[in-house]
CSV table of C-alpha atoms in Angstrom, one decimal:
chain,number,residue,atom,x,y,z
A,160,UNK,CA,-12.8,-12.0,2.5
A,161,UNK,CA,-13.2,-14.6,-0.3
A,162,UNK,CA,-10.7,-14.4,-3.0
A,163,UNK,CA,-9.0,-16.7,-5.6
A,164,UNK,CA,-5.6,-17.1,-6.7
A,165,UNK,CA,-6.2,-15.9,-11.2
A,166,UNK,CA,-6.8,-19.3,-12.5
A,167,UNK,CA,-3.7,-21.3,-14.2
A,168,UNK,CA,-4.7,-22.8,-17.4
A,169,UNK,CA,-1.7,-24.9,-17.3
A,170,UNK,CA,-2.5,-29.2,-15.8
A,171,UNK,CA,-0.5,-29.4,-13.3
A,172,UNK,CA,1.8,-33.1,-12.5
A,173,UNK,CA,2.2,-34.4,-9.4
A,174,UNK,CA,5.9,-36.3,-9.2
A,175,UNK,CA,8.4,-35.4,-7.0
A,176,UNK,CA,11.1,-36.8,-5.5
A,177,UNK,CA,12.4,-36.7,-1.8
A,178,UNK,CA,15.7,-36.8,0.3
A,179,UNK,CA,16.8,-37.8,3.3
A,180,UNK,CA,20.2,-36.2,4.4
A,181,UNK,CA,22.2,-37.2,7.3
A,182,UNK,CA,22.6,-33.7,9.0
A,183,UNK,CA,26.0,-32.6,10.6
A,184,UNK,CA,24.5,-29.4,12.3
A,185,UNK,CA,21.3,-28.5,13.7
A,186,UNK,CA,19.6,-25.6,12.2
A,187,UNK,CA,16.6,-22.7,12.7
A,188,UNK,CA,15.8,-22.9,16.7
A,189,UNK,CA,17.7,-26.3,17.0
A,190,UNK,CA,15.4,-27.7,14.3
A,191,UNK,CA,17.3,-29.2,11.3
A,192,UNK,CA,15.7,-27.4,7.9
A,193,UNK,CA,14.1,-29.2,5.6
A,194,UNK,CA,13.6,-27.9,1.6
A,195,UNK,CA,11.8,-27.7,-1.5
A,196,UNK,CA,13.7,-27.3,-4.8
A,197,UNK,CA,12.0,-26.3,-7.6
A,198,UNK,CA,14.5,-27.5,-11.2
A,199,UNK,CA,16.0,-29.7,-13.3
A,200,UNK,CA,19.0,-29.6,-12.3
A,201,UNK,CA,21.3,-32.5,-10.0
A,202,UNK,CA,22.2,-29.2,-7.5
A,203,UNK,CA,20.4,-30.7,-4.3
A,204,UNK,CA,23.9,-32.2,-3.3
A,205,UNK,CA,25.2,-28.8,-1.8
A,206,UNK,CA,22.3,-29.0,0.4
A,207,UNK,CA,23.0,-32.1,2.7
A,208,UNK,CA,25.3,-30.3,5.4
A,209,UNK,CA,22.6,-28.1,6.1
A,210,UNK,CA,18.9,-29.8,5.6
A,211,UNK,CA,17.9,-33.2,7.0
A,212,UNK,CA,16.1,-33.7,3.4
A,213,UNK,CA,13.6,-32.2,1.3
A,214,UNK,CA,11.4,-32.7,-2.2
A,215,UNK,CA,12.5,-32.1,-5.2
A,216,UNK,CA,9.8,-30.6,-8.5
A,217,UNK,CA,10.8,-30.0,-11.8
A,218,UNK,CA,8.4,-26.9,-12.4
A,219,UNK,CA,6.4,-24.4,-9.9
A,220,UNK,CA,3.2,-25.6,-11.1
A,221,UNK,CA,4.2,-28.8,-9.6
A,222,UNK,CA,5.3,-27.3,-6.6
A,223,UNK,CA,2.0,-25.8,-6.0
A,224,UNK,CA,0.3,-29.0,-6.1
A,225,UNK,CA,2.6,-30.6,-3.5
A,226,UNK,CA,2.4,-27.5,-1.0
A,227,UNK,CA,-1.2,-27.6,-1.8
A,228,UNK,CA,-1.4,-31.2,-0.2
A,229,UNK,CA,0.6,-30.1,3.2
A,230,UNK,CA,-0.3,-29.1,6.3
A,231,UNK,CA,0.6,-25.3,7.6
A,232,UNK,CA,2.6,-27.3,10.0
A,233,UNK,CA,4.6,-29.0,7.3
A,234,UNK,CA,5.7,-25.9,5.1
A,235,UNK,CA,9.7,-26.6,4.0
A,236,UNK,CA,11.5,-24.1,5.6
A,237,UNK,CA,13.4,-22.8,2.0
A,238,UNK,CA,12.1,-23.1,-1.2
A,239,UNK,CA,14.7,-22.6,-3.9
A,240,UNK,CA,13.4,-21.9,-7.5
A,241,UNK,CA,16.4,-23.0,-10.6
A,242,UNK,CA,14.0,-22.2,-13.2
A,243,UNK,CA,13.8,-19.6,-15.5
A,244,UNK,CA,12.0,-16.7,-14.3
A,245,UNK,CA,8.4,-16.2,-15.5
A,246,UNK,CA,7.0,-13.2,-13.8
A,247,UNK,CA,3.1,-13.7,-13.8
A,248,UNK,CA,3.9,-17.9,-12.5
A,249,UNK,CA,6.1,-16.2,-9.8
A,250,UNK,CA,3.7,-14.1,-8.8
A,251,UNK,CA,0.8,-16.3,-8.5
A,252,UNK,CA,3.2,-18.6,-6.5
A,253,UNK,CA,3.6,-15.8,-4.0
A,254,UNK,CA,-0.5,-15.1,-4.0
A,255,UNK,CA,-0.9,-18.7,-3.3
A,256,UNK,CA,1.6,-18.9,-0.7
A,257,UNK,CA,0.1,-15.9,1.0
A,258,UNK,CA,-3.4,-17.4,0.9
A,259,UNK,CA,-2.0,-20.5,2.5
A,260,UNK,CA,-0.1,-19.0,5.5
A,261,UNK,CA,3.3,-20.3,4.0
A,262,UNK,CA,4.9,-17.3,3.6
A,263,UNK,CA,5.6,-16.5,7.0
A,264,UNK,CA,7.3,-19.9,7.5
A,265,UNK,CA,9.5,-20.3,4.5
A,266,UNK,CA,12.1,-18.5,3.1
A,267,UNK,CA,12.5,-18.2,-0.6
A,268,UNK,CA,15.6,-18.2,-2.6
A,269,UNK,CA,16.1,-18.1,-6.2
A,270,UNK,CA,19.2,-19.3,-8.2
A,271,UNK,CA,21.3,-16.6,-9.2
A,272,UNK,CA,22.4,-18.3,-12.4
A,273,UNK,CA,18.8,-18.2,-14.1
A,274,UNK,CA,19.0,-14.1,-13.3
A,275,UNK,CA,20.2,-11.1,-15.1
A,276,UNK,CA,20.6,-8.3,-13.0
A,277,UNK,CA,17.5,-6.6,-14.6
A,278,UNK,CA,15.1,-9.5,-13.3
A,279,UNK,CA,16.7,-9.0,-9.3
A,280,UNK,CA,15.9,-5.6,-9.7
A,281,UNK,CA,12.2,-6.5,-10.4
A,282,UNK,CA,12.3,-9.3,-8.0
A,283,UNK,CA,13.7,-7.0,-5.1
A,284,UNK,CA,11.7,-3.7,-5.8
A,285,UNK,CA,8.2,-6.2,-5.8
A,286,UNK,CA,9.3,-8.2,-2.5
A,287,UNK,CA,8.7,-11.4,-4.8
A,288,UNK,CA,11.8,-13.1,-3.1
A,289,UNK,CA,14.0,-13.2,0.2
A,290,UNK,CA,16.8,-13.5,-1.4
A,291,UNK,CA,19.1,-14.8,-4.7
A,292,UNK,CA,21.5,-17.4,-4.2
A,293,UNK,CA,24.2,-19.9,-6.1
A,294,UNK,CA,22.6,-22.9,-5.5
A,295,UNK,CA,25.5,-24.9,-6.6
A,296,UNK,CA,27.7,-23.3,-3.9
A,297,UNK,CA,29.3,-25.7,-1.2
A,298,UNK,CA,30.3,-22.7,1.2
A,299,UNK,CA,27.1,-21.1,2.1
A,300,UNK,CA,26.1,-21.2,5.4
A,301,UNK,CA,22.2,-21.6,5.1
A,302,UNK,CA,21.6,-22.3,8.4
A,303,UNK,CA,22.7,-18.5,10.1
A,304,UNK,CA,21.1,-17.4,6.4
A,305,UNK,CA,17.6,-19.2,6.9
A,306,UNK,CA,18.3,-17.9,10.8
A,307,UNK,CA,18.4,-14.5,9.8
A,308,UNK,CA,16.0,-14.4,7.0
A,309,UNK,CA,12.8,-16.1,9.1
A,310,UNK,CA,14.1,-13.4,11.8
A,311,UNK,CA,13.6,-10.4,9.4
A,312,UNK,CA,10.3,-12.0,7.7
A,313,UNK,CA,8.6,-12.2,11.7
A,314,UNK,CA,9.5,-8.6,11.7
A,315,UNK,CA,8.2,-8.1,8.4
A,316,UNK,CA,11.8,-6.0,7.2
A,317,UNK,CA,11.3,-7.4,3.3
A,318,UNK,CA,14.6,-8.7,1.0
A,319,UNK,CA,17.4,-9.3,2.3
A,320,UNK,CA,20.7,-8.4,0.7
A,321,UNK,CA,22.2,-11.4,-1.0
A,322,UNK,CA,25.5,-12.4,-0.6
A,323,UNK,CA,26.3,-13.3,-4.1
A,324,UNK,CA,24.1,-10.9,-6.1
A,325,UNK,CA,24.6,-7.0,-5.0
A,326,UNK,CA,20.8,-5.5,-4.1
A,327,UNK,CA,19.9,-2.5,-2.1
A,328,UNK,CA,18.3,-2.8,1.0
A,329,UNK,CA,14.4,-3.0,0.9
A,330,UNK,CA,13.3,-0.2,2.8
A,331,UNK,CA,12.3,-1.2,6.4
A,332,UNK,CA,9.1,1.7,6.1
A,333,UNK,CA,7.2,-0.2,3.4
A,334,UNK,CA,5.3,-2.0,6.1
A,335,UNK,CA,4.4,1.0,7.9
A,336,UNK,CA,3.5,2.4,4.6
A,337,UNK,CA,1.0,-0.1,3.4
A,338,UNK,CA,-0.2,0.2,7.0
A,339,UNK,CA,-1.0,4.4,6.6
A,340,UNK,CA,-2.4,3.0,3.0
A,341,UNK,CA,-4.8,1.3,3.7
A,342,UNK,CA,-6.1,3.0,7.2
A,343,UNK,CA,-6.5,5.5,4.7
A,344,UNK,CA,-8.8,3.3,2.3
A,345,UNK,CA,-10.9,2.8,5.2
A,346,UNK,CA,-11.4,6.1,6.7
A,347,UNK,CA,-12.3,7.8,3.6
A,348,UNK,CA,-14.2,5.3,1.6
A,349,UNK,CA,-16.3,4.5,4.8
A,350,UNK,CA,-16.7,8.3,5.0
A,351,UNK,CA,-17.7,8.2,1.1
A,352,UNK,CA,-20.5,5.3,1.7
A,353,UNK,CA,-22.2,6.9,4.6
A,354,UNK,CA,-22.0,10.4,2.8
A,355,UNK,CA,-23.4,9.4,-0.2
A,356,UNK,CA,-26.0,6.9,0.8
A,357,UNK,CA,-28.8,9.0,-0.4
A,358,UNK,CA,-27.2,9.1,-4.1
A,359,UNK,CA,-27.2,5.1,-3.9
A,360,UNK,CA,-30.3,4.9,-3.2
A,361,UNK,CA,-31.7,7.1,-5.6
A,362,UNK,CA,-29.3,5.5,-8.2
A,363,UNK,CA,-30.2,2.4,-7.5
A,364,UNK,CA,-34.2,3.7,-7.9
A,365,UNK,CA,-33.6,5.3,-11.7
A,366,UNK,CA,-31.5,1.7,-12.9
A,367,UNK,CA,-34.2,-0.2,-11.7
A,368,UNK,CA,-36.9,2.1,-13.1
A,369,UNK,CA,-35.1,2.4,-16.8
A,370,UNK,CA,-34.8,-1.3,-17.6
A,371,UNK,CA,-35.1,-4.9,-16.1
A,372,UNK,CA,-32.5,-6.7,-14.2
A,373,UNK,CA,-30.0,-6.0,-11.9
A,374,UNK,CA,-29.2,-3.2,-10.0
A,375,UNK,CA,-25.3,-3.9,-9.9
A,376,UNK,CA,-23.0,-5.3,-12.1
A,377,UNK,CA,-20.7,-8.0,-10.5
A,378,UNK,CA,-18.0,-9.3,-12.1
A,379,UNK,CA,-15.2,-11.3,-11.3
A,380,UNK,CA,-11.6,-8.9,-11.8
A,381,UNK,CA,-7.9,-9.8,-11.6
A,382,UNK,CA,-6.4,-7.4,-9.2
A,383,UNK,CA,-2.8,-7.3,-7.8
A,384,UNK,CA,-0.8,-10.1,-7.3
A,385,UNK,CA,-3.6,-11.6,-10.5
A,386,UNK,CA,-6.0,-12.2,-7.3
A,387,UNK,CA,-9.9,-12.9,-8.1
A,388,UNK,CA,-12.3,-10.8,-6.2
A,389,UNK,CA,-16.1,-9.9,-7.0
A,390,UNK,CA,-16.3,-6.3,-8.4
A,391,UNK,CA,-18.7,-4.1,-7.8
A,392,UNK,CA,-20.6,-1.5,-10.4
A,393,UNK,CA,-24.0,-0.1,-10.8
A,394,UNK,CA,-25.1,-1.4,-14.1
A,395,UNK,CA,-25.1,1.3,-17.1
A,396,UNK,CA,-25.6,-1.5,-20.3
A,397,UNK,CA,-28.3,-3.8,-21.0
A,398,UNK,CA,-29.0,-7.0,-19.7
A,399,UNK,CA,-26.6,-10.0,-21.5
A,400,UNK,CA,-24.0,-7.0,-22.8
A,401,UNK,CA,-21.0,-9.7,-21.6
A,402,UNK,CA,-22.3,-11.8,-24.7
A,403,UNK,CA,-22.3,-9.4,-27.1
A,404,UNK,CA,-18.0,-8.2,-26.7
A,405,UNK,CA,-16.6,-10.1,-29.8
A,406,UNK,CA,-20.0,-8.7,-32.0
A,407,UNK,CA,-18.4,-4.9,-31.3
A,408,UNK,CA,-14.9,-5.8,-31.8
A,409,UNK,CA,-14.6,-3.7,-34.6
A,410,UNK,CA,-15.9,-0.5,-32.6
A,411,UNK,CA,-12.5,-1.2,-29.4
A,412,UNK,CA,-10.6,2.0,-29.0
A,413,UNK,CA,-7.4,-0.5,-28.5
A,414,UNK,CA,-5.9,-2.5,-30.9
A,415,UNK,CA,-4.0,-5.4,-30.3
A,416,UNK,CA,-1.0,-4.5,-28.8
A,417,UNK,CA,2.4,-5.4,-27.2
A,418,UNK,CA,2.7,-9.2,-27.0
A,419,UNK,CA,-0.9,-10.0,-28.0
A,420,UNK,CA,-2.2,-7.9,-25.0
A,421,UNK,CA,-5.7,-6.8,-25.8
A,422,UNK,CA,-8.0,-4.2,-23.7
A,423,UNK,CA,-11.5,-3.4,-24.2
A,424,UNK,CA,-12.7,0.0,-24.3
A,425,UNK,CA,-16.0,0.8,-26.9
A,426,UNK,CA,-16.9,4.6,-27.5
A,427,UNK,CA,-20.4,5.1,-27.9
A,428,UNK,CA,-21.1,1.9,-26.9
A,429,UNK,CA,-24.6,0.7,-28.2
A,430,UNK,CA,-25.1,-1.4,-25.3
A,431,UNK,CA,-25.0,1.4,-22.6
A,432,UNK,CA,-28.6,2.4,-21.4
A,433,UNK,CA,-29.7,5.9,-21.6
A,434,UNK,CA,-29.1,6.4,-17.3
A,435,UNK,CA,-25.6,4.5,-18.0
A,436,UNK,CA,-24.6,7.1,-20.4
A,437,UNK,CA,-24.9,9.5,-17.6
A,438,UNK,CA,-23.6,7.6,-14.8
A,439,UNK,CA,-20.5,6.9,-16.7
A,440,UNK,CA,-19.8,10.4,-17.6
A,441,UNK,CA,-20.0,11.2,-14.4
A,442,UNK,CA,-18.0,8.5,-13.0
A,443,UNK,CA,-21.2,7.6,-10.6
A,444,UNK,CA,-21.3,3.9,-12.0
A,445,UNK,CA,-18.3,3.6,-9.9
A,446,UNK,CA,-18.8,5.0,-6.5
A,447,UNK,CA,-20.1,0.8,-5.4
A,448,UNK,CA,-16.1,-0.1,-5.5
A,449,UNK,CA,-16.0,1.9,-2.2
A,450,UNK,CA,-17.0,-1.3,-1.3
A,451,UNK,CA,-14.2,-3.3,-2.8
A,452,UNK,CA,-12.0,-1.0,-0.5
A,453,UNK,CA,-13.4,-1.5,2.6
A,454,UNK,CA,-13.3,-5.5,1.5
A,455,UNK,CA,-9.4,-5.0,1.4
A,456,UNK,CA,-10.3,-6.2,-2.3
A,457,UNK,CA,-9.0,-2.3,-4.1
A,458,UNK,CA,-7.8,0.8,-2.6
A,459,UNK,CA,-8.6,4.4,-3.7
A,460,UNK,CA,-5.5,4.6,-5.9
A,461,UNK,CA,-4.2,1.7,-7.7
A,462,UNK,CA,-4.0,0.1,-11.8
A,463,UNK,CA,-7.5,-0.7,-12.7
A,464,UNK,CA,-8.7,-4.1,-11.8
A,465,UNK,CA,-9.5,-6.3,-15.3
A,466,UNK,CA,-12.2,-8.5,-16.7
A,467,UNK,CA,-10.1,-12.0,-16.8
A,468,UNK,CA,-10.3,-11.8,-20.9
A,469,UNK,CA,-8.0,-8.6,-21.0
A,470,UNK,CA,-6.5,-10.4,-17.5
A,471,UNK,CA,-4.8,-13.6,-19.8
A,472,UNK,CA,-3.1,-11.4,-22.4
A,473,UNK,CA,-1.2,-9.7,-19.8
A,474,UNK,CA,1.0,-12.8,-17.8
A,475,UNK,CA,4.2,-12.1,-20.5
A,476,UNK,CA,7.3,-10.7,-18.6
A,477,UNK,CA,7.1,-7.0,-20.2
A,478,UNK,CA,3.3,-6.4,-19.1
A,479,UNK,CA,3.0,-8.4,-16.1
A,480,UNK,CA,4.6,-6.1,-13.2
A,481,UNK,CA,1.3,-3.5,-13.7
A,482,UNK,CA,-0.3,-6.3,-11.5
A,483,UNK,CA,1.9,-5.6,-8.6
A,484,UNK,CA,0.2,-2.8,-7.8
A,485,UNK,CA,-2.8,-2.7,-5.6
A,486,UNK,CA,-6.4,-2.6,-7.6
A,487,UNK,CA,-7.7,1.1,-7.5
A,488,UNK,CA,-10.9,2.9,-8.3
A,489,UNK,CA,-8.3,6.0,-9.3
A,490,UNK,CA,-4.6,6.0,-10.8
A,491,UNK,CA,-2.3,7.1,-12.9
A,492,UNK,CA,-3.8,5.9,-16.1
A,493,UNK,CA,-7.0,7.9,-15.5
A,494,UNK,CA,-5.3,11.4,-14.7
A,495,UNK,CA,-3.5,11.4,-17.6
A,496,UNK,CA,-5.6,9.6,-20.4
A,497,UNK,CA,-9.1,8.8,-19.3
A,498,UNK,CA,-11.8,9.4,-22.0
A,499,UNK,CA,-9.1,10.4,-24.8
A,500,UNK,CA,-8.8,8.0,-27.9
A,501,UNK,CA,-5.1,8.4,-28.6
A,502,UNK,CA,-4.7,5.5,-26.1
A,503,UNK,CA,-2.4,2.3,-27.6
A,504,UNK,CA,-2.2,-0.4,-25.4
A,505,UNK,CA,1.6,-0.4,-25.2
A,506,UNK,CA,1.1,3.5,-23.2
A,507,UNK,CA,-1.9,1.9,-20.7
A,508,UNK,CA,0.5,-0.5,-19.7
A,509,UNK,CA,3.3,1.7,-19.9
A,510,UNK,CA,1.4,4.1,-17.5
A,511,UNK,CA,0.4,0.9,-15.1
A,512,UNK,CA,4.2,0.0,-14.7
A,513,UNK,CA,5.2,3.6,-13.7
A,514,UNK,CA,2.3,3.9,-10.7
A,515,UNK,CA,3.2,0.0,-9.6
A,516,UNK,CA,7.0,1.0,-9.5
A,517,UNK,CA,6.7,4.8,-7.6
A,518,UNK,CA,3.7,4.1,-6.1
A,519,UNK,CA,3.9,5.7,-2.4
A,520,UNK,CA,1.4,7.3,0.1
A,521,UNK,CA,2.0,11.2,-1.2
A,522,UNK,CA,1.8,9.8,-5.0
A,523,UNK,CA,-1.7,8.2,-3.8
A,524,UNK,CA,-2.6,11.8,-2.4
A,525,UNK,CA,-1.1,13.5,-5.4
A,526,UNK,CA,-3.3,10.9,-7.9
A,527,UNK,CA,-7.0,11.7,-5.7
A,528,UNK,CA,-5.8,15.3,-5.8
A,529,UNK,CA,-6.2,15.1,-9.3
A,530,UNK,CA,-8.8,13.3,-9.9
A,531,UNK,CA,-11.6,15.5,-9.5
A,532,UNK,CA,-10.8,17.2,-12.8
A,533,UNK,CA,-11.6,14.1,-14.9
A,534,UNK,CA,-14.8,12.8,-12.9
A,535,UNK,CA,-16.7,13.9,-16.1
A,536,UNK,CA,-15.9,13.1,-19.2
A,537,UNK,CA,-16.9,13.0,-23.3
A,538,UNK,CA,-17.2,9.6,-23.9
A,539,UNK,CA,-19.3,6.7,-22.4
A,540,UNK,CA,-16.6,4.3,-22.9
């Protein structure tokens, strides 16, 4: 599957220094550790009994661009973050991390100091970490820590519980849970295609009958973890519609809301073909996403994928955990508001947050239960 980590509009440096520790004790399968740490501050000096060196960045940006130029086989075996926390950067760290096969190999820590206990909760409950630390602590024992950690990541057990900062455990089932997730994505959207073949076909017939161009709509979305994948639609507006979004402004259901974030949703669009008006109502326009699933780019329940315009308003700290949910063609949001205009942008995120944090198999069932009941509706927004 081809995917991107969301693009970082940030340049990125590429200084760092390294260190080169004399080490008293050997470490991780008689291995001595090695390290990245990611901050400004002089706190590497509580590493040396432990790591026989490591590198040194000021900013995760920066670290990016060094682990960017390594080898799998060269992954540090703990990063440690002393910044302050930005969710959407920390998040992308981890999407780029997974894409490169680093996570498996490395733990990482972040430094307790630049936490309040709100922001462990968020980093625990979204698995963003392995564990919180005091990096300026002389008495931990990172090498039976980094021990037990890389033992509990190759069994895929989630946080740990930190010895300085008190978290519950992260439950050992989430695993086994995505696992039942997404067998169910498969079984039932592959079901769906093969079911409703016919009604693609004759879809795909009227679109290319009404007008001229294409039969789908593809567009690049922001999913979870602000991954880039190719979305999949049939086409309901006319050809060029992208280039005609800041000429309807006026007409957006949403106005600008909470912290700049801005979504785009026209009533009575004029750009919506005659055939689109109907397939929206319907919800037919959709039904090419059972695509997406299969990819492993959506799942049947999730927060709606977004263009990468509304994507970029949504990286500040109070909007930004809606994208650790998986991408769906169904969720919360549409159950309880789809196709009504009393929507601010403050309650669509509001509604995103709430599905991302309770989100579980029987909620997922619960959600396509109800979805059904608002396959058609009023507007063709």
């Amino acid at each position: 599957m081809n995917s991107a980590t969301y693009p970082i509009s940030v340049e990125t440096g590429t200084a760092w220094q390294t260190f080169k520790f004399t080490v008293i004790e050997p470490a991780v399968d008689g291995k001595a550790l090695s390290f990245l740490y990611i901050g400004q501050n002089e706190a590497t000096g509580a590493f040396r009994n432990h790591f026989k060196g490591g590198d040194k960045t000021t900013s995760i940006l920066q670290a990016q661009a060094f682990l960017g130029g390594l080898r799998r086989s060269f992954v540090p075996d703990v990063i440690f973050i002393d910044v302050q926390l930005n969710k959407a950067e920390l998040i992308r760290f981890n999407t780029f991390l997974k894409e490169r096969g680093f996570d498996s190999r490395t733990v990482l820590f972040y430094a307790s100091s630049q936490l309040t206990a709100e922001e462990v909760r968020f980093l625990k409950r979204n698995h963003l970490i392995d564990d919180v630390v005091n990096i300026a602590s002389t008495e931990l024992n990172y090498t039976s820590k980094v021990s037990f950690l890389k033992k509990m990541k190759s069994r895929s057990s989630g946080l740990s519980v930190s010895n300085e900062v008190p978290v519950e455990n992260t439950k050992k089932t989430a695993p086994k849970l995505h696992f039942i997730k997404r067998a169910i994505d498969i079984l039932l959207a592959s079901v769906a295609i093969i079911l409703l073949s016919p009604l693609f076909l004759l879809i795909a017939l009227a679109i290319k009958f009404e007008s001229r161009g294409s039969i789908m709509y593809i567009s690049p979305r922001a999913g979870k973890g602000f991954r880039v994948f190719k979305f999949y639609k049939f086409r309901t507006m006319e050809v060029g519609a992208d280039k005609k979004i800041d000429q309807l402004a006026h007409l957006n259901q949403y106005a600008d809301g909470q912290g700049g974030a801005t979504f785009v949703k026209i009533n009575n669009d004029p750009r919506v073909t005659r055939l689109g008006k109907v397939l929206r109502k319907t919800s037919l326009d959709e039904i090419p996403q059972l695509f997406n699933v299969v990819k492993g780019d959506m799942s049947l329940v999730g927060n709606r994928p977004l263009p990468l315009y509304e994507a970029t308003t949504l990286t500040t700290n109070d909007c930004v955990e809606r994208f650790m949910a998986d991408a769906g063609i169904t969720g919360l949001w549409q159950i309880k508001k789809r196709g009504k205009e009393d929507m601010s942008v403050e309650e669509r995120i509001s509604l995103d947050i709430s599905y991302a944090r309770k989100a579980n198999v029987a909620y997922d069932l619960w959600i396509m239960a109800k979805t059904p009941t608002i396959l058609f509706q009023k507007s063709n927004a």
